[in-house]
Amino acid sequence: IGPETDGGIRTVGPSDICVMDADGRRLVRLTNDPVSDGEPAWSPDGGRIAFRRAAHIYTMKPDGTEITRLTTDAAASEPAWSPDGTQIVFTSRRDLGPDGIANPEIYLMNADGTEALNLTRDLATEDGHPAWSPDGTRIAYDSYPSAGGAVAVWLMDVDGSNKVRLSPAPGNDSEPAWSPDGTKIAFTRYGDNLGDIFVRNADGTGAVALTNLPGFDQSPDWQ
């Protein structure tokens, strides 16, 4: 099956969402759709799973029932729940940049899909991979200039204010993931056709490599 393109998101599909025990047993397929499903994210109470279907955000129950579409007007991806489960932050391409091409921005919406709000509001940058801090006060994400430049991890308040770029590095830092206590951030650092997992303090200091292997290590996630 050839690549599928919808709303600017290219996937090799179709693909489906599955769930299994933490030891890899009892694999169960939750979705079975002609288009690609991906990027699943559990709600904090375990009652819903947010995911991307083609170019929109949906939620469903953990048994695959009650699938509900949340976004309607533009390509959306990378959903992440607020710690209290009332909101979802995600990446949207509903805004056109200066070149007329859809520009990825970080948006926030209620868990039912209402009241979507652009948090990054900068058409000169391309923003993605949002991640909530465990205390619900900050959102980490990656960003790079549309005209070219290094990718860096940024932090902002949940209303989009107080944006801070973490210390620049010799490479490209992306895909941030908070530690459960909120004191550290794991991320992927790309450079020289390689990708490795790093961890740093939440203030941007003390970056340490966790992997140093040929190829690409990426998309860290804390337990």
Coordinates of N, CA and C in Angstrom, one line a residue:
I1 N 0.9 -1.2 0.0 CA 0.0 0.0 0.0 C 0.9 1.2 0.0
G2 N 0.6 2.2 -0.9 CA 1.4 3.3 -1.1 C 1.2 4.3 0.0
P3 N 2.1 5.4 0.1 CA 1.9 6.4 1.1 C 0.6 7.1 1.0
E4 N 0.1 7.5 2.1 CA -1.2 8.3 2.2 C -0.9 9.7 2.5
T5 N -1.5 10.7 1.9 CA -1.3 12.1 2.2 C -2.6 12.7 2.4
D6 N -2.8 13.4 3.6 CA -4.1 14.1 3.9 C -3.8 15.3 4.7
G7 N -4.1 16.5 4.2 CA -4.0 17.7 5.0 C -2.5 18.0 5.3
G8 N -1.6 17.6 4.4 CA -0.2 17.9 4.6 C 0.6 16.9 5.5
I9 N -0.1 15.9 6.0 CA 0.5 14.9 6.8 C 0.7 13.7 6.0
R10 N 2.0 13.2 5.8 CA 2.3 12.1 5.0 C 2.5 10.9 6.0
T11 N 1.9 9.8 5.7 CA 2.0 8.6 6.5 C 2.2 7.4 5.6
V12 N 2.8 6.4 6.1 CA 2.9 5.1 5.3 C 1.8 4.3 5.9
G13 N 0.7 4.1 5.2 CA -0.5 3.5 5.8 C -1.2 2.5 5.0
P14 N -2.4 2.1 5.4 CA -2.9 2.5 6.7 C -2.3 1.9 7.9
S15 N -2.5 2.5 9.1 CA -2.0 2.0 10.3 C -3.1 2.1 11.3
D16 N -3.0 1.3 12.4 CA -4.0 1.2 13.4 C -3.5 1.4 14.8
I17 N -4.4 1.7 15.8 CA -4.0 1.8 17.2 C -4.2 0.5 17.8
C18 N -3.2 0.0 18.6 CA -3.3 -1.2 19.3 C -3.0 -1.0 20.8
V19 N -3.4 -1.9 21.7 CA -3.1 -1.8 23.1 C -2.6 -3.2 23.5
M20 N -1.7 -3.2 24.5 CA -1.2 -4.5 25.0 C -0.7 -4.3 26.4
D21 N -0.5 -5.4 27.1 CA 0.0 -5.3 28.5 C 1.4 -4.8 28.4
A22 N 1.9 -4.3 29.5 CA 3.3 -3.7 29.6 C 4.4 -4.7 29.2
D23 N 4.1 -6.0 29.4 CA 5.1 -7.0 29.0 C 5.0 -7.5 27.6
G24 N 4.1 -6.8 26.8 CA 3.9 -7.1 25.4 C 2.9 -8.2 25.1
R25 N 2.2 -8.7 26.1 CA 1.2 -9.7 25.9 C -0.1 -9.1 25.6
R26 N -1.1 -10.0 25.2 CA -2.5 -9.6 24.9 C -2.6 -8.4 24.0
L27 N -2.0 -8.4 22.9 CA -2.1 -7.4 21.9 C -3.6 -7.3 21.3
V28 N -4.2 -6.2 21.4 CA -5.6 -6.0 20.9 C -5.6 -4.8 19.9
R29 N -6.1 -5.0 18.7 CA -6.3 -3.8 17.8 C -7.6 -3.1 18.2
L30 N -7.4 -1.7 18.3 CA -8.5 -0.9 18.7 C -9.2 -0.2 17.5
T31 N -8.4 0.1 16.5 CA -9.0 0.7 15.3 C -8.8 -0.1 14.1
N32 N -9.6 0.0 13.1 CA -9.5 -0.7 11.8 C -10.1 0.2 10.8
D33 N -9.4 1.2 10.3 CA -9.9 2.2 9.4 C -9.1 2.2 8.1
P34 N -9.7 2.6 7.0 CA -8.9 2.6 5.7 C -7.8 3.7 5.7
V35 N -7.9 4.7 6.6 CA -6.9 5.7 6.7 C -6.0 5.4 7.9
S36 N -4.9 6.2 8.1 CA -3.9 5.9 9.1 C -4.3 6.5 10.4
D37 N -4.2 5.7 11.5 CA -4.4 6.1 12.8 C -3.0 6.1 13.5
G38 N -2.7 7.1 14.3 CA -1.4 7.1 15.0 C -1.4 8.0 16.2
E39 N -0.2 8.2 16.8 CA 0.0 9.1 17.9 C -0.9 9.0 19.1
P40 N -1.2 7.8 19.6 CA -2.1 7.6 20.7 C -1.6 8.3 22.0
A41 N -2.5 8.8 22.8 CA -2.2 9.4 24.1 C -3.3 9.1 25.1
W42 N -2.9 8.5 26.2 CA -3.9 8.2 27.2 C -4.3 9.4 28.0
S43 N -5.6 9.5 28.3 CA -6.0 10.6 29.2 C -5.5 10.2 30.6
P44 N -5.3 11.2 31.5 CA -4.7 10.9 32.8 C -5.5 9.9 33.6
D45 N -6.8 9.8 33.5 CA -7.6 8.9 34.2 C -7.8 7.5 33.5
G46 N -7.2 7.4 32.3 CA -7.2 6.1 31.6 C -8.6 5.9 30.9
G47 N -9.5 6.9 30.9 CA -10.8 6.7 30.4 C -10.9 6.9 28.9
R48 N -10.0 7.6 28.3 CA -10.0 7.9 26.9 C -8.6 7.9 26.3
I49 N -8.6 7.6 25.0 CA -7.3 7.7 24.2 C -7.5 8.7 23.1
A50 N -6.7 9.8 23.1 CA -6.6 10.7 22.0 C -5.7 10.1 20.9
F51 N -6.0 10.4 19.7 CA -5.1 9.9 18.6 C -5.4 10.7 17.3
R52 N -4.4 10.6 16.4 CA -4.6 11.2 15.1 C -5.1 10.2 14.1
R53 N -6.2 10.6 13.4 CA -6.7 9.8 12.3 C -6.6 10.6 11.0
A54 N -5.7 10.2 10.1 CA -5.3 11.0 8.9 C -4.9 12.3 9.4
A55 N -5.7 13.4 9.3 CA -5.2 14.7 9.6 C -6.1 15.4 10.7
H56 N -6.7 14.6 11.5 CA -7.6 15.2 12.6 C -7.4 14.4 13.9
I57 N -7.7 15.1 15.0 CA -7.7 14.5 16.3 C -9.0 13.9 16.7
Y58 N -8.9 12.7 17.2 CA -10.1 11.9 17.7 C -9.8 11.5 19.1
T59 N -10.9 11.1 19.8 CA -10.7 10.3 21.1 C -11.6 9.1 21.0
M60 N -11.2 8.1 21.8 CA -12.0 6.9 21.9 C -11.9 6.3 23.3
K61 N -12.7 5.4 23.7 CA -12.6 4.6 24.9 C -11.5 3.6 24.7
P62 N -10.9 3.1 25.8 CA -9.8 2.1 25.7 C -10.1 0.8 25.0
D63 N -11.4 0.5 24.8 CA -11.8 -0.7 24.1 C -12.0 -0.4 22.6
G64 N -11.8 0.8 22.2 CA -11.9 1.2 20.8 C -13.3 1.7 20.4
T65 N -14.2 1.8 21.4 CA -15.6 2.3 21.1 C -15.7 3.8 21.3
E66 N -16.8 4.3 20.9 CA -17.1 5.7 21.1 C -16.1 6.6 20.5
I67 N -15.7 6.4 19.3 CA -14.7 7.2 18.6 C -15.4 8.5 18.2
T68 N -14.8 9.6 18.7 CA -15.3 11.0 18.5 C -14.3 11.9 17.9
R69 N -14.7 12.6 16.8 CA -13.8 13.5 16.1 C -13.8 14.9 16.8
L70 N -12.6 15.4 17.1 CA -12.6 16.7 17.8 C -12.3 17.9 16.9
T71 N -11.4 17.7 15.9 CA -11.0 18.8 15.1 C -11.7 18.6 13.7
T72 N -11.9 19.8 13.1 CA -12.7 19.7 11.8 C -12.1 20.6 10.7
D73 N -11.4 21.6 11.0 CA -11.1 22.6 10.0 C -9.7 22.6 9.4
A74 N -8.8 21.8 9.9 CA -7.4 21.8 9.4 C -6.6 20.6 9.9
A75 N -5.5 20.4 9.3 CA -4.6 19.2 9.7 C -4.2 19.4 11.1
A76 N -4.4 18.4 11.9 CA -4.0 18.4 13.3 C -3.3 17.1 13.7
S77 N -2.4 17.1 14.7 CA -1.6 15.9 15.0 C -1.1 16.1 16.4
E78 N -0.4 15.1 16.9 CA 0.4 15.2 18.2 C -0.4 15.6 19.4
P79 N -1.5 14.9 19.7 CA -2.3 15.3 20.9 C -1.6 15.0 22.2
A80 N -1.8 15.8 23.2 CA -1.2 15.6 24.5 C -2.2 16.2 25.5
W81 N -2.6 15.4 26.5 CA -3.6 15.7 27.5 C -3.0 16.6 28.6
S82 N -3.8 17.5 29.1 CA -3.5 18.2 30.3 C -3.5 17.3 31.5
P83 N -2.7 17.5 32.6 CA -2.7 16.6 33.7 C -4.1 16.4 34.3
D84 N -5.0 17.3 34.3 CA -6.3 17.1 34.9 C -7.3 16.6 33.9
G85 N -6.9 16.3 32.6 CA -7.7 15.7 31.6 C -8.8 16.5 31.0
T86 N -8.8 17.8 31.3 CA -9.8 18.7 30.8 C -9.5 19.4 29.4
Q87 N -8.2 19.3 29.0 CA -7.8 20.0 27.8 C -6.8 19.1 27.1
I88 N -6.7 19.4 25.8 CA -5.7 18.7 24.9 C -4.9 19.8 24.1
V89 N -3.6 19.7 24.2 CA -2.7 20.5 23.4 C -2.3 19.7 22.2
F90 N -2.2 20.3 21.0 CA -1.9 19.6 19.8 C -1.2 20.5 18.8
T91 N -0.7 20.0 17.7 CA -0.2 20.7 16.6 C -1.2 20.8 15.5
S92 N -1.3 22.1 14.9 CA -2.3 22.3 13.9 C -1.6 23.0 12.7
R93 N -2.1 22.7 11.5 CA -1.6 23.4 10.3 C -2.7 24.3 9.7
R94 N -3.5 24.9 10.5 CA -4.7 25.6 10.0 C -4.2 27.0 9.6
D95 N -3.0 27.5 9.9 CA -2.6 28.8 9.6 C -1.6 28.8 8.5
L96 N -1.7 29.8 7.6 CA -0.8 29.9 6.4 C 0.4 30.8 6.8
G97 N 1.6 30.4 6.5 CA 2.8 31.2 6.7 C 2.9 32.3 5.6
P98 N 4.0 33.1 5.6 CA 4.2 34.1 4.6 C 4.4 33.6 3.2
D99 N 4.8 32.3 3.1 CA 5.0 31.7 1.8 C 3.7 31.0 1.3
G100 N 2.6 31.2 2.1 CA 1.3 30.6 1.6 C 1.2 29.1 1.9
I101 N 2.2 28.5 2.6 CA 2.2 27.1 3.0 C 1.7 27.0 4.4
A102 N 0.9 25.9 4.7 CA 0.4 25.7 6.0 C 1.5 25.6 7.0
N103 N 1.4 26.4 8.1 CA 2.4 26.5 9.1 C 2.0 25.8 10.4
P104 N 2.8 24.9 10.9 CA 2.4 24.2 12.2 C 2.5 25.2 13.4
E105 N 1.5 25.2 14.2 CA 1.4 26.0 15.4 C 0.9 25.1 16.5
I106 N 1.2 25.5 17.8 CA 0.6 24.7 18.9 C -0.7 25.3 19.3
Y107 N -1.7 24.5 19.4 CA -3.1 24.9 19.8 C -3.5 24.2 21.0
L108 N -4.4 24.8 21.7 CA -5.0 24.2 22.9 C -6.5 24.2 22.8
M109 N -7.2 23.1 23.2 CA -8.6 23.0 23.1 C -9.1 22.2 24.3
N110 N -10.4 22.4 24.6 CA -11.1 21.6 25.6 C -11.1 20.1 25.1
A111 N -11.3 19.2 26.1 CA -11.2 17.8 25.8 C -12.4 17.3 24.9
D112 N -13.4 18.2 24.7 CA -14.5 17.9 23.8 C -14.3 18.5 22.4
G113 N -13.1 19.2 22.2 CA -12.8 19.8 20.9 C -13.2 21.3 20.8
T114 N -13.8 21.8 21.8 CA -14.3 23.2 21.7 C -13.2 24.2 22.1
E115 N -13.4 25.5 21.7 CA -12.6 26.6 22.1 C -11.1 26.4 21.8
A116 N -10.8 26.1 20.6 CA -9.4 25.9 20.2 C -8.7 27.3 20.1
L117 N -7.5 27.3 20.7 CA -6.7 28.6 20.9 C -5.3 28.4 20.4
N118 N -4.8 29.3 19.5 CA -3.4 29.3 19.1 C -2.5 29.8 20.2
L119 N -1.6 29.0 20.7 CA -0.7 29.4 21.7 C 0.6 30.0 21.2
T120 N 1.1 29.5 20.1 CA 2.4 30.0 19.7 C 2.4 31.2 18.9
R121 N 1.4 31.4 18.0 CA 1.1 32.6 17.3 C 2.3 33.2 16.6
D122 N 3.1 32.4 15.9 CA 4.3 32.9 15.2 C 4.4 32.2 13.9
L123 N 4.0 32.9 12.8 CA 4.0 32.3 11.5 C 5.4 32.2 10.9
A124 N 6.4 32.8 11.6 CA 7.8 32.7 11.2 C 8.5 31.5 11.7
T125 N 7.9 30.7 12.6 CA 8.5 29.5 13.1 C 7.5 28.3 12.9
E126 N 8.1 27.1 12.9 CA 7.3 25.9 12.8 C 7.4 25.1 14.1
D127 N 6.3 24.9 14.8 CA 6.2 24.4 16.1 C 5.5 23.1 16.2
G128 N 6.0 22.2 17.1 CA 5.4 20.9 17.2 C 5.8 20.2 18.5
H129 N 5.3 18.9 18.6 CA 5.6 18.0 19.7 C 5.3 18.6 21.1
P130 N 4.1 19.1 21.3 CA 3.8 19.7 22.6 C 3.8 18.7 23.7
A131 N 4.2 19.1 24.9 CA 4.2 18.2 26.1 C 3.9 19.0 27.3
W132 N 2.9 18.5 28.1 CA 2.5 19.2 29.3 C 3.4 18.9 30.5
S133 N 3.8 19.9 31.3 CA 4.5 19.6 32.5 C 3.5 18.9 33.5
P134 N 4.1 18.0 34.4 CA 3.2 17.3 35.3 C 2.3 18.2 36.2
D135 N 2.8 19.4 36.5 CA 2.0 20.2 37.4 C 1.0 21.1 36.6
G136 N 1.0 20.9 35.2 CA 0.0 21.6 34.4 C 0.3 23.1 34.1
T137 N 1.4 23.6 34.5 CA 1.7 25.0 34.4 C 2.4 25.4 33.1
R138 N 3.2 24.5 32.6 CA 4.0 24.8 31.4 C 3.8 23.7 30.3
I139 N 4.1 24.2 29.1 CA 4.1 23.3 27.9 C 5.5 23.4 27.2
A140 N 6.1 22.2 27.1 CA 7.4 22.1 26.3 C 7.0 21.8 24.8
Y141 N 7.8 22.3 23.9 CA 7.6 22.0 22.5 C 8.9 22.3 21.7
D142 N 8.9 21.9 20.5 CA 10.1 22.2 19.7 C 9.7 23.2 18.6
S143 N 10.7 24.0 18.2 CA 10.4 25.1 17.3 C 11.7 25.4 16.4
Y144 N 11.4 25.7 15.2 CA 12.6 26.2 14.4 C 12.1 27.2 13.4
P145 N 13.0 28.1 12.9 CA 12.6 29.2 12.0 C 12.2 28.6 10.6
S146 N 11.1 29.1 10.1 CA 10.6 28.6 8.8 C 11.7 28.9 7.7
A147 N 12.4 30.0 7.9 CA 13.5 30.3 6.9 C 14.7 29.5 7.0
G148 N 14.8 28.6 8.0 CA 15.9 27.8 8.2 C 16.6 28.1 9.5
G149 N 17.2 27.1 10.1 CA 17.9 27.2 11.4 C 17.8 26.0 12.2
A150 N 18.4 26.0 13.4 CA 18.3 24.8 14.3 C 17.0 24.7 15.0
V151 N 16.6 23.5 15.3 CA 15.5 23.1 16.1 C 15.9 23.2 17.5
A152 N 15.0 23.8 18.4 CA 15.3 23.9 19.8 C 14.0 23.6 20.6
V153 N 14.2 23.2 21.8 CA 13.1 23.0 22.8 C 12.8 24.3 23.4
W154 N 11.5 24.7 23.5 CA 11.0 25.9 24.1 C 10.1 25.5 25.2
L155 N 9.9 26.4 26.2 CA 8.8 26.3 27.2 C 7.9 27.5 27.2
M156 N 6.6 27.3 27.5 CA 5.7 28.4 27.6 C 4.7 28.1 28.6
D157 N 4.0 29.1 29.1 CA 2.9 28.9 30.0 C 1.7 28.4 29.2
V158 N 0.7 27.9 29.9 CA -0.4 27.2 29.1 C -1.3 28.2 28.4
D159 N -1.1 29.5 28.6 CA -1.8 30.5 27.8 C -1.0 31.0 26.7
G160 N 0.2 30.5 26.5 CA 1.1 30.9 25.4 C 2.1 32.0 25.8
S161 N 2.1 32.5 27.0 CA 2.9 33.5 27.4 C 4.3 33.0 28.0
N162 N 5.2 33.9 28.3 CA 6.5 33.5 28.9 C 7.2 32.4 28.2
K163 N 7.4 32.6 26.8 CA 8.1 31.7 26.0 C 9.6 31.8 26.3
V164 N 10.3 30.6 26.6 CA 11.7 30.6 26.9 C 12.3 29.5 26.0
R165 N 13.4 29.8 25.3 CA 14.1 28.8 24.6 C 15.2 28.2 25.5
L166 N 15.3 26.9 25.6 CA 16.3 26.3 26.3 C 17.6 26.4 25.6
S167 N 18.7 26.3 26.4 CA 20.0 26.6 25.8 C 20.3 26.0 24.5
P168 N 20.8 26.7 23.5 CA 21.1 26.2 22.2 C 22.2 25.1 22.3
A169 N 22.2 24.2 21.3 CA 23.1 23.1 21.4 C 23.8 22.9 20.0
P170 N 24.9 22.1 19.9 CA 25.4 21.8 18.6 C 24.6 20.7 18.0
G171 N 23.5 21.0 17.4 CA 22.6 20.1 16.8 C 21.2 20.6 16.8
N172 N 20.2 19.7 16.8 CA 18.8 20.1 16.7 C 18.1 19.3 17.8
D173 N 17.5 20.0 18.8 CA 16.8 19.4 19.9 C 15.3 19.4 19.7
S174 N 14.6 18.3 19.9 CA 13.2 18.2 19.6 C 12.6 17.1 20.4
E175 N 11.2 16.9 20.3 CA 10.5 15.9 20.9 C 10.6 15.8 22.4
P176 N 10.4 16.9 23.1 CA 10.6 16.9 24.6 C 9.6 16.1 25.3
A177 N 10.0 15.5 26.5 CA 9.1 14.7 27.3 C 9.5 14.9 28.8
W178 N 8.6 15.3 29.6 CA 8.8 15.7 31.0 C 9.0 14.4 31.9
S179 N 9.9 14.5 32.9 CA 10.0 13.5 33.9 C 8.7 13.6 34.8
P180 N 8.3 12.6 35.4 CA 7.1 12.6 36.2 C 7.1 13.6 37.3
D181 N 8.3 14.0 37.9 CA 8.3 15.0 38.9 C 8.5 16.4 38.4
G182 N 8.6 16.6 37.0 CA 8.7 17.9 36.4 C 10.1 18.5 36.5
T183 N 11.1 17.9 37.0 CA 12.4 18.5 37.2 C 13.3 18.3 36.0
K184 N 13.0 17.4 35.1 CA 13.9 17.1 33.9 C 13.0 17.0 32.7
I185 N 13.7 17.1 31.5 CA 13.1 16.9 30.2 C 14.0 16.0 29.4
A186 N 13.5 14.9 28.9 CA 14.1 14.1 27.9 C 13.8 14.6 26.5
F187 N 14.7 14.5 25.6 CA 14.5 15.0 24.2 C 15.4 14.3 23.3
T188 N 15.1 14.4 22.0 CA 16.0 13.9 20.9 C 16.9 15.0 20.4
R189 N 18.1 14.6 20.2 CA 19.1 15.6 19.6 C 19.6 15.0 18.3
Y190 N 19.3 15.7 17.2 CA 19.7 15.2 15.9 C 20.9 16.0 15.4
G191 N 21.8 15.2 14.7 CA 23.0 15.8 14.2 C 23.9 14.8 13.5
D192 N 24.5 15.2 12.4 CA 25.4 14.3 11.6 C 24.7 13.0 11.2
N193 N 23.5 13.1 10.8 CA 22.7 12.0 10.3 C 22.5 10.9 11.4
L194 N 22.5 11.4 12.7 CA 22.2 10.5 13.8 C 21.2 11.2 14.7
G195 N 20.6 10.4 15.6 CA 19.7 10.9 16.6 C 19.9 10.1 17.9
D196 N 20.0 10.9 19.0 CA 20.3 10.3 20.3 C 19.3 10.9 21.3
I197 N 19.1 10.1 22.4 CA 18.2 10.6 23.5 C 19.1 11.3 24.5
F198 N 18.7 12.5 24.9 CA 19.3 13.2 26.0 C 18.3 13.5 27.1
V199 N 18.9 13.9 28.2 CA 18.0 14.4 29.3 C 18.7 15.6 29.9
R200 N 17.9 16.6 30.3 CA 18.5 17.8 30.9 C 17.5 18.3 32.0
N201 N 18.0 19.2 32.8 CA 17.2 19.8 33.8 C 16.1 20.7 33.1
A202 N 15.0 20.9 33.8 CA 13.9 21.6 33.2 C 14.2 23.1 32.9
D203 N 15.3 23.6 33.5 CA 15.7 25.0 33.2 C 16.7 25.0 32.1
G204 N 16.9 23.9 31.4 CA 17.8 23.8 30.3 C 19.2 23.5 30.5
T205 N 19.6 23.4 31.8 CA 21.0 23.1 32.1 C 21.3 21.6 32.1
G206 N 22.6 21.2 32.1 CA 23.0 19.9 32.4 C 22.6 18.8 31.4
A207 N 22.6 19.1 30.1 CA 22.2 18.1 29.1 C 23.2 16.9 29.1
V208 N 22.7 15.7 29.2 CA 23.5 14.5 29.3 C 22.9 13.5 28.2
A209 N 23.8 12.9 27.4 CA 23.4 11.9 26.5 C 23.1 10.5 27.2
L210 N 21.9 10.0 26.8 CA 21.6 8.6 27.3 C 21.9 7.5 26.3
T211 N 21.9 7.9 25.1 CA 22.2 6.9 24.0 C 23.3 7.4 23.1
N212 N 24.1 6.5 22.6 CA 25.2 6.9 21.7 C 25.4 5.7 20.7
L213 N 24.4 5.6 19.8 CA 24.4 4.4 19.0 C 24.3 4.8 17.5
P214 N 24.8 4.0 16.6 CA 24.5 4.3 15.2 C 23.0 4.3 14.9
G215 N 22.7 5.2 14.0 CA 21.3 5.3 13.6 C 20.5 6.3 14.4
F216 N 19.2 6.1 14.5 CA 18.3 7.1 15.1 C 17.6 6.6 16.3
D217 N 17.9 7.2 17.5 CA 17.1 7.0 18.7 C 16.3 8.2 18.9
Q218 N 15.0 8.1 19.1 CA 14.1 9.2 19.1 C 12.8 9.0 19.9
S219 N 12.0 10.0 20.0 CA 10.7 10.0 20.6 C 10.7 9.4 22.0
P220 N 11.5 10.0 23.0 CA 11.5 9.5 24.4 C 10.1 9.7 25.0
D221 N 9.9 8.9 26.0 CA 8.6 9.0 26.8 C 8.9 8.5 28.2
W222 N 8.6 9.3 29.2 CA 8.8 8.9 30.6 C 7.7 8.0 31.2
Q223 N 8.0 7.1 32.0 CA 7.0 6.3 32.7 C 6.7 7.1 34.0

